[in-house]
XYZ file of C-alpha atoms in Angstrom:
570
model
C 216.906 183.825 39.012
C 214.749 186.704 40.342
C 215.756 190.289 41.226
C 214.408 191.790 44.422
C 212.961 195.271 43.935
C 213.250 196.352 47.551
C 216.781 195.368 48.483
C 218.413 195.210 45.076
C 219.941 191.771 45.744
C 219.680 188.667 43.581
C 217.701 185.712 44.861
C 218.728 182.330 43.429
C 215.969 179.774 43.154
C 218.383 176.819 43.010
C 221.477 176.667 45.297
C 224.775 176.669 43.453
C 225.942 173.278 44.723
C 222.699 171.492 43.904
C 222.259 173.412 40.634
C 225.724 172.408 39.400
C 225.003 168.676 39.670
C 221.554 168.980 38.078
C 222.799 171.232 35.267
C 225.839 169.071 34.469
C 223.713 165.955 34.347
C 221.513 167.663 31.730
C 224.468 169.075 29.781
C 226.262 165.712 29.727
C 223.140 164.064 28.346
C 222.997 166.706 25.584
C 226.706 166.214 24.911
C 226.281 162.445 24.465
C 223.515 163.011 21.910
C 225.580 165.691 20.149
C 223.068 168.448 20.885
C 225.183 170.520 23.322
C 225.719 174.106 22.219
C 226.936 177.431 23.523
C 223.365 178.545 24.148
C 222.896 175.746 26.682
C 226.121 176.686 28.472
C 225.208 180.383 28.466
C 221.741 179.659 29.906
C 223.190 177.434 32.659
C 225.806 180.035 33.623
C 223.145 182.747 33.829
C 220.882 180.572 35.991
C 223.646 179.564 38.403
C 225.310 182.987 38.554
C 228.716 181.856 37.233
C 230.693 182.583 34.081
C 230.526 180.533 30.901
C 234.189 179.578 31.334
C 233.320 178.005 34.697
C 230.570 175.900 33.128
C 232.947 174.721 30.385
C 235.495 173.766 33.056
C 232.805 171.775 34.889
C 232.012 169.951 31.664
C 235.684 169.147 31.140
C 235.985 167.668 34.621
C 232.801 165.658 34.110
C 234.112 164.237 30.809
C 237.501 163.285 32.302
C 236.663 162.234 35.863
C 232.935 161.583 35.701
C 232.417 163.972 38.636
C 229.530 166.453 38.514
C 230.133 168.029 41.917
C 233.086 169.670 43.626
C 236.016 167.530 44.729
C 235.289 166.214 48.293
C 237.507 167.705 50.928
C 239.415 165.398 53.250
C 238.555 166.012 56.868
C 238.891 164.321 60.200
C 235.998 161.929 61.002
C 234.942 160.640 64.427
C 235.232 156.843 64.325
C 233.267 154.257 66.273
C 236.154 153.741 68.695
C 236.267 157.483 69.394
C 232.541 157.497 70.097
C 233.093 154.720 72.619
C 235.893 156.708 74.234
C 233.570 159.711 74.447
C 231.051 157.504 76.235
C 233.746 156.343 78.669
C 234.773 159.924 79.455
C 231.195 161.193 79.684
C 231.404 163.364 76.567
C 234.585 165.147 77.690
C 236.258 165.982 74.344
C 239.471 167.282 75.942
C 239.944 164.105 77.979
C 239.498 161.914 74.895
C 241.978 164.095 72.974
C 244.563 163.702 75.776
C 244.010 159.954 75.700
C 244.563 159.865 71.928
C 247.792 161.860 72.290
C 249.064 159.470 74.966
C 248.324 156.479 72.773
C 250.083 158.066 69.820
C 253.194 158.600 71.970
C 253.204 154.967 73.094
C 252.459 153.605 69.592
C 253.693 155.825 66.712
C 252.086 153.492 64.168
C 248.651 154.911 65.050
C 249.438 158.031 63.076
C 249.222 161.735 63.914
C 246.460 163.100 66.128
C 244.646 166.292 65.027
C 244.618 169.369 67.171
C 242.040 169.853 69.895
C 240.115 172.444 67.857
C 239.921 170.125 64.833
C 238.822 167.216 67.001
C 236.210 169.368 68.732
C 234.784 170.582 65.392
C 234.599 166.982 64.166
C 232.667 165.926 67.279
C 230.217 168.814 66.839
C 229.803 167.993 63.139
C 229.482 164.186 63.390
C 227.454 163.963 66.604
C 224.093 165.640 67.027
C 223.300 167.844 69.987
C 221.147 165.105 71.462
C 223.950 162.534 71.177
C 226.419 164.859 72.878
C 223.948 165.569 75.672
C 223.278 161.851 76.080
C 226.988 161.138 76.520
C 227.042 163.591 79.425
C 223.644 163.177 81.084
C 222.254 159.887 79.818
C 218.968 159.087 78.122
C 216.971 161.760 79.970
C 219.319 164.478 78.712
C 219.276 163.145 75.144
C 215.480 163.049 75.133
C 215.307 166.839 75.581
C 216.566 167.282 72.025
C 213.999 164.943 70.444
C 210.933 166.079 68.506
C 207.613 164.625 69.616
C 204.390 164.601 67.710
C 200.931 165.060 69.168
C 198.175 162.525 68.964
C 195.068 163.664 67.095
C 192.389 165.208 69.249
C 189.554 162.860 70.126
C 186.286 162.987 72.042
C 185.674 162.678 75.765
C 186.215 159.274 77.378
C 188.062 158.089 74.283
C 191.217 157.626 76.351
C 192.273 158.049 79.975
C 195.826 158.270 81.248
C 196.784 157.202 84.761
C 199.882 157.546 86.911
C 201.238 157.788 90.464
C 202.732 161.015 91.806
C 204.919 161.065 94.905
C 204.049 164.326 96.613
C 207.205 166.179 97.778
C 205.382 167.519 100.836
C 205.772 166.188 104.380
C 202.451 165.865 106.217
C 201.552 164.849 109.762
C 200.135 161.329 110.055
C 199.468 160.384 113.691
C 202.601 162.180 114.878
C 204.895 161.003 112.065
C 205.976 162.952 108.975
C 205.240 161.131 105.697
C 205.219 162.055 102.005
C 201.884 160.966 100.484
C 201.214 159.635 96.983
C 198.464 160.674 94.581
C 196.962 158.243 92.069
C 194.797 159.877 89.440
C 193.347 159.557 85.963
C 192.800 162.335 83.420
C 190.673 162.461 80.297
C 192.989 163.204 77.353
C 190.449 165.064 75.204
C 189.006 167.470 77.793
C 191.950 167.557 80.296
C 189.482 166.795 83.109
C 190.700 164.910 86.198
C 188.142 162.134 86.470
C 189.448 160.066 89.427
C 191.727 160.711 92.412
C 192.980 158.573 95.313
C 195.502 159.678 97.970
C 197.563 157.271 100.082
C 200.073 158.129 102.850
C 202.538 155.553 101.487
C 203.494 154.019 98.154
C 200.204 152.973 96.533
C 199.158 149.462 95.591
C 196.361 148.077 93.451
C 193.741 149.252 95.954
C 194.614 152.883 95.184
C 194.323 152.230 91.439
C 190.931 150.587 91.886
C 189.675 153.388 94.133
C 190.763 156.062 91.631
C 189.133 154.149 88.775
C 185.909 153.750 90.712
C 185.713 157.493 91.441
C 186.416 158.118 87.759
C 183.758 155.769 86.406
C 181.032 156.777 88.865
C 179.100 159.951 88.028
C 177.149 160.145 91.255
C 177.790 162.859 93.835
C 180.435 163.894 94.712
C 182.271 162.491 91.660
C 180.169 163.851 88.770
C 179.652 165.130 86.168
C 182.872 163.578 84.802
C 183.044 159.834 84.424
C 181.624 156.887 82.573
C 183.424 154.051 80.855
C 186.573 155.026 78.920
C 187.480 153.575 75.553
C 191.015 152.705 76.693
C 193.171 153.330 79.765
C 196.775 154.266 79.015
C 199.344 153.503 81.745
C 203.034 152.737 82.038
C 204.523 149.452 83.252
C 203.714 150.008 86.928
C 202.992 146.700 88.619
C 200.005 148.231 90.427
C 198.328 149.109 87.118
C 199.114 145.772 85.442
C 198.087 143.396 88.238
C 195.395 140.799 87.596
C 192.939 142.579 89.888
C 192.923 145.761 87.786
C 192.896 143.736 84.576
C 189.864 141.751 85.691
C 188.057 144.816 87.007
C 188.409 146.690 83.705
C 188.006 143.537 81.639
C 184.581 142.976 83.181
C 183.496 146.173 81.395
C 185.479 145.387 78.190
C 187.891 148.298 78.777
C 191.398 147.516 77.432
C 194.574 148.652 79.195
C 197.250 150.124 76.917
C 200.580 149.103 78.423
C 203.135 151.682 77.313
C 206.894 150.997 77.232
C 208.838 151.689 80.387
C 210.843 154.910 80.885
C 209.037 156.751 78.094
C 206.927 159.411 79.835
C 206.325 161.296 76.596
C 203.997 158.478 75.503
C 201.488 159.728 78.085
C 202.217 163.415 78.067
C 198.825 164.559 79.405
C 199.194 162.916 82.822
C 202.892 163.866 82.999
C 201.964 167.500 82.399
C 199.442 167.228 85.211
C 202.140 165.867 87.545
C 204.307 168.879 86.808
C 201.430 171.362 87.047
C 200.286 170.268 90.507
C 203.783 170.793 91.893
C 204.196 174.237 90.342
C 200.669 175.472 91.131
C 199.931 173.909 94.526
C 202.587 171.851 96.273
C 205.327 174.478 96.214
C 203.209 176.757 98.435
C 202.403 174.157 101.110
C 204.342 173.836 104.398
C 206.756 170.926 104.413
C 207.608 171.173 100.699
C 210.878 169.266 100.340
C 212.112 170.835 97.072
C 212.052 174.403 98.361
C 215.228 176.464 97.941
C 217.072 176.748 101.255
C 220.114 178.654 102.557
C 223.606 177.209 102.509
C 223.457 176.153 106.162
C 222.546 172.647 107.276
C 219.094 171.480 106.309
C 216.587 171.479 109.172
C 213.202 170.026 108.211
C 210.055 171.614 109.480
C 208.872 170.168 112.809
C 205.902 167.818 112.682
C 203.735 170.326 114.560
C 204.079 172.863 111.736
C 202.992 170.444 109.001
C 199.556 169.908 107.541
C 197.629 166.997 108.960
C 196.863 164.206 106.544
C 193.087 164.939 106.344
C 193.808 168.630 105.706
C 196.262 167.739 102.956
C 193.733 165.456 101.245
C 191.141 168.226 101.439
C 193.585 170.706 99.859
C 194.363 168.310 97.000
C 190.694 167.589 96.291
C 189.874 171.318 96.317
C 192.666 171.912 93.818
C 191.260 169.166 91.579
C 187.878 170.932 91.622
C 189.598 174.231 90.745
C 191.458 172.569 87.881
C 188.267 171.099 86.418
C 186.040 174.150 86.799
C 188.212 177.307 86.667
C 191.618 176.569 85.161
C 192.341 176.893 81.425
C 194.902 174.160 80.669
C 197.011 174.182 77.541
C 195.671 172.052 74.715
C 192.113 173.412 74.893
C 190.662 176.448 73.200
C 191.219 179.818 74.807
C 189.064 180.563 77.869
C 187.750 176.972 77.955
C 187.823 174.971 81.187
C 187.763 171.166 81.323
C 184.160 171.343 82.552
C 183.122 173.493 79.585
C 184.950 171.209 77.162
C 183.264 168.179 78.722
C 179.780 169.654 78.508
C 180.325 170.897 74.936
C 181.351 167.449 73.695
C 178.333 165.804 71.961
C 179.625 162.222 72.329
C 177.320 160.271 74.702
C 178.708 158.973 77.995
C 178.301 155.289 78.830
C 177.291 155.010 82.493
C 177.410 151.972 84.788
C 174.771 151.182 87.370
C 175.873 151.808 90.948
C 174.974 148.275 92.001
C 177.516 146.987 89.480
C 180.152 149.380 90.770
C 179.715 147.909 94.247
C 181.741 144.918 93.000
C 184.331 146.925 91.061
C 187.047 147.654 93.607
C 186.452 144.550 95.739
C 188.146 141.160 95.737
C 186.425 137.850 96.448
C 188.221 134.832 97.931
C 185.552 132.485 96.495
C 184.526 130.892 99.800
C 181.068 130.640 101.335
C 180.906 131.498 105.034
C 178.217 131.322 107.706
C 177.088 134.005 110.129
C 177.586 132.755 113.696
C 176.859 134.256 117.093
C 180.360 135.803 116.977
C 179.742 137.350 113.566
C 181.649 136.369 110.417
C 185.088 134.802 110.710
C 187.635 136.012 108.138
C 191.371 135.508 108.455
C 190.805 134.129 111.988
C 189.201 137.380 113.145
C 185.588 138.204 113.858
C 183.585 140.885 111.995
C 180.223 142.114 113.235
C 177.543 144.625 112.191
C 174.123 145.645 113.552
C 172.264 144.266 110.535
C 173.450 140.712 111.387
C 170.972 140.453 114.265
C 168.534 137.639 113.512
C 170.601 136.230 110.615
C 172.712 133.639 112.447
C 173.208 130.617 110.184
C 172.895 132.527 106.894
C 175.445 131.599 104.228
C 177.164 134.606 102.708
C 180.143 135.577 100.546
C 182.691 138.257 101.384
C 184.363 140.895 99.269
C 187.007 143.266 100.521
C 189.330 146.049 99.463
C 192.866 144.894 98.723
C 195.307 145.493 101.597
C 192.531 146.680 103.935
C 191.078 144.398 106.581
C 189.246 146.889 108.804
C 185.947 146.427 106.928
C 184.430 143.802 104.662
C 181.369 143.807 102.432
C 178.880 140.959 102.803
C 176.798 139.625 99.884
C 174.388 136.788 99.332
C 175.725 133.567 97.871
C 174.769 134.268 94.229
C 177.511 135.342 91.827
C 176.156 138.899 91.594
C 174.324 138.578 94.879
C 172.538 141.219 96.878
C 174.686 143.506 99.012
C 173.645 142.763 102.593
C 175.833 145.345 104.289
C 179.260 146.107 105.734
C 180.931 144.382 108.678
C 183.664 145.797 110.889
C 186.438 144.259 112.946
C 185.068 143.346 116.353
C 188.197 143.939 118.446
C 190.128 146.676 116.668
C 193.048 148.190 118.580
C 192.711 151.724 119.889
C 194.822 154.638 118.692
C 196.992 154.506 121.828
C 197.611 150.788 121.385
C 198.592 151.231 117.749
C 200.981 154.046 118.665
C 202.573 151.964 121.421
C 202.932 149.006 119.055
C 204.497 151.237 116.414
C 206.965 152.568 119.012
C 207.991 149.035 119.997
C 208.470 148.017 116.370
C 210.538 151.111 115.624
C 212.731 150.389 118.653
C 213.345 146.843 117.444
C 214.096 148.119 113.947
C 216.630 150.637 115.309
C 218.290 147.965 117.436
C 218.534 145.604 114.474
C 219.933 148.399 112.317
C 222.593 149.154 114.939
C 223.514 145.472 115.213
C 223.776 145.104 111.442
C 225.890 148.247 111.205
C 228.237 146.991 113.917
C 228.491 143.611 112.197
C 229.249 145.342 108.900
C 232.097 147.271 110.538
C 233.538 144.041 111.901
C 233.195 142.284 108.568
C 234.830 144.970 106.455
C 238.543 145.630 106.648
C 239.332 149.327 106.364
C 242.619 150.457 104.859
C 244.794 153.530 105.104
C 244.833 156.125 102.384
C 247.612 156.040 99.814
C 249.383 158.818 97.915
C 251.335 156.477 95.635
C 250.454 153.400 93.623
C 251.116 150.965 96.471
C 249.170 148.299 98.321
C 247.187 149.867 101.195
C 247.700 148.704 104.770
C 244.904 147.760 107.201
C 244.032 150.474 109.695
C 243.778 148.077 112.640
C 246.197 145.239 113.218
C 244.745 142.221 115.011
C 246.994 140.077 117.195
C 246.900 136.299 117.076
C 245.530 136.089 120.639
C 242.673 138.471 119.789
C 241.827 136.435 116.695
C 241.798 133.153 118.651
C 239.662 134.714 121.388
C 237.043 135.950 118.902
C 236.999 132.601 117.075
C 236.473 130.779 120.380
C 233.678 133.204 121.259
C 231.939 132.495 117.966
C 232.216 128.755 118.578
C 230.545 129.181 121.941
C 227.573 130.815 120.241
C 227.401 128.327 117.355
C 225.083 125.509 118.457
C 226.317 123.192 115.721
C 229.908 123.513 116.958
C 228.791 122.892 120.548
C 227.097 119.593 119.681
C 228.973 116.686 121.391
C 227.626 113.356 120.112
C 229.922 111.243 122.387
C 229.134 113.103 125.625
C 226.449 110.593 126.774
C 227.614 106.985 126.270
C 225.033 104.516 124.952
C 223.338 102.368 127.586
C 223.565 98.621 127.789
C 221.026 96.720 125.670
C 218.180 94.977 127.547
C 218.672 91.389 128.588
C 215.730 90.280 126.430
C 217.566 91.190 123.271
C 219.154 88.380 121.295
C 222.892 88.688 121.323
C 225.272 87.338 118.660
C 226.960 84.034 119.543
C 230.751 84.219 119.620
C 232.257 80.903 118.662
C 235.828 80.000 119.595
C 238.356 79.896 116.788
C 239.620 76.469 115.887
C 243.278 75.661 115.975
C 245.127 75.718 112.730
C 245.442 72.337 111.045
C 242.680 70.703 113.108
C 240.847 68.068 111.069
C 237.126 67.756 111.860
C 234.053 66.762 110.031
C 233.422 70.412 109.322
C 236.896 70.780 107.949
C 236.306 67.798 105.760
C 233.066 69.276 104.580
C 234.814 72.548 103.861
C 237.445 70.788 101.865
C 234.887 68.802 99.982
C 232.437 71.588 99.163
C 234.826 74.535 98.959
C 232.409 76.861 100.856
C 232.410 78.670 104.230
C 232.465 76.530 107.374
C 229.036 77.808 108.623
C 227.386 76.460 105.482
C 228.918 73.033 105.763
C 226.961 71.725 108.767
C 223.515 72.862 107.530
C 221.793 73.980 104.387
C 221.708 77.587 103.139
C 217.880 77.714 103.339
C 217.924 76.791 107.044
C 220.443 79.541 107.774
C 218.360 82.190 105.958
C 215.227 81.204 107.907
C 217.058 81.474 111.225
C 218.498 84.876 110.247
C 215.068 86.296 109.355
C 213.615 85.041 112.674
C 216.355 86.813 114.608
C 215.747 90.093 112.747
C 212.029 89.917 113.530
C 212.693 89.219 117.203
C 215.111 92.166 117.437
C 212.534 94.508 115.838
C 209.778 93.381 118.229
C 211.988 93.854 121.286
C 213.055 97.312 120.069
C 209.450 98.435 119.595
C 208.519 97.114 123.028
C 211.344 99.019 124.699
C 210.379 102.247 122.967
């Protein structure tokens, strides 16, 4: 016990509840040994702030009941079944309480149900705030109440984190409004964005490889950030975990740390970057889709008022430069930019020669091709380049960017052969042709969508609304004649139902074919030599006049003759 000089109140070092159990344990041990005295009781009462009579009462209860603490109070406890009911009702405590009351009315053996206030206090006491939020909003809501630790700070290039970001901004791409995607990598230690790739659609492995190549290369305009990272941390995106990316990084002995799915806090640096770019840049751009709008109907900005795709890419890259050179992100020292943190880090950077990076983002089909007078044939299309003049007949190998067939890179036939140059598609369609083709494809897609929607309406039976617990009635009643007419119409379209195998009768066989001999039936009771043979041998009549071997030979000869005649006719 200590007295406060300023406020005049008493500050207890040990709480009363905890001090009672500890003190009684000590006093009971003294009592067993016969050493307990009034001085011990007086000292305990003074330390806990209670009277000596109270301590003696505690000792009496401990001797009789063996209990050193206060008697536990009976209270209502939320059971496992109630937790499941809370999950069914989405965390609605009042709805679960009404359900419990209804069950108690139907089955009195379940016992009394506590009041709503008691039940609500029990839910608050037995379930944490995160559990209650998870019952209402799911895992994402529960995660807001979790405590996350921070990884220890490391040096530059010790770890990169990569992710895709769907940009909520509509941009103009050849007359169509699209929402681009950004694929980027950030250095965890210095918060520097080392590699960026922008695609007008959902990215694939080519975007990941392009962003990695810009991150590893330190040549202009990508430097001074870059080099080989110690590890690349990504989530379970199929673009990051494909064999192409694994082989590309594995060639430089860079492991990929595959984090569990739906756990963004495991790579908090890149997730913070995704949120920062939207708050600092995207919200101010025309065509931002998350902008607050009036209560009237939503009217998107016309395509003419949107940024063009090249202008949008330029804006994003300029913002990346601003982030690296002027911004002071959280996690670094005050007034320190990512560039300053990068340059102040004494850890050496491991660079890769540019000739090795020429193979990084490219795939090789493993085939050796020859340069002809039409160029190089790849995927049944010709690729040409000015440097091919005078090299007809040379054997080369091709490498190409994934999902891009407008240009290929040509190398000599060695495994790490010399880069001879680039080749381009000889007969690429013009912009007008591509727009016309896109218009035709969109028209076909709309027509197919309309047909499928009409078929879905015909397939589904729609019912009238009900105000009582009764069986609904169909909205449209079909007559028997209408049903038969539609069934007949479907049969007329079905080619399998229209097949008539007996429509064309088979023609007469050619005269050269051997025909079976029809023998007249003998009269009943007629006695002949054959009949005698049949009676004697007990076998069929056609085996009585000749041997079985002779009959088999004649049968085989007839089969051969029929096969020869059939082949001749065909």
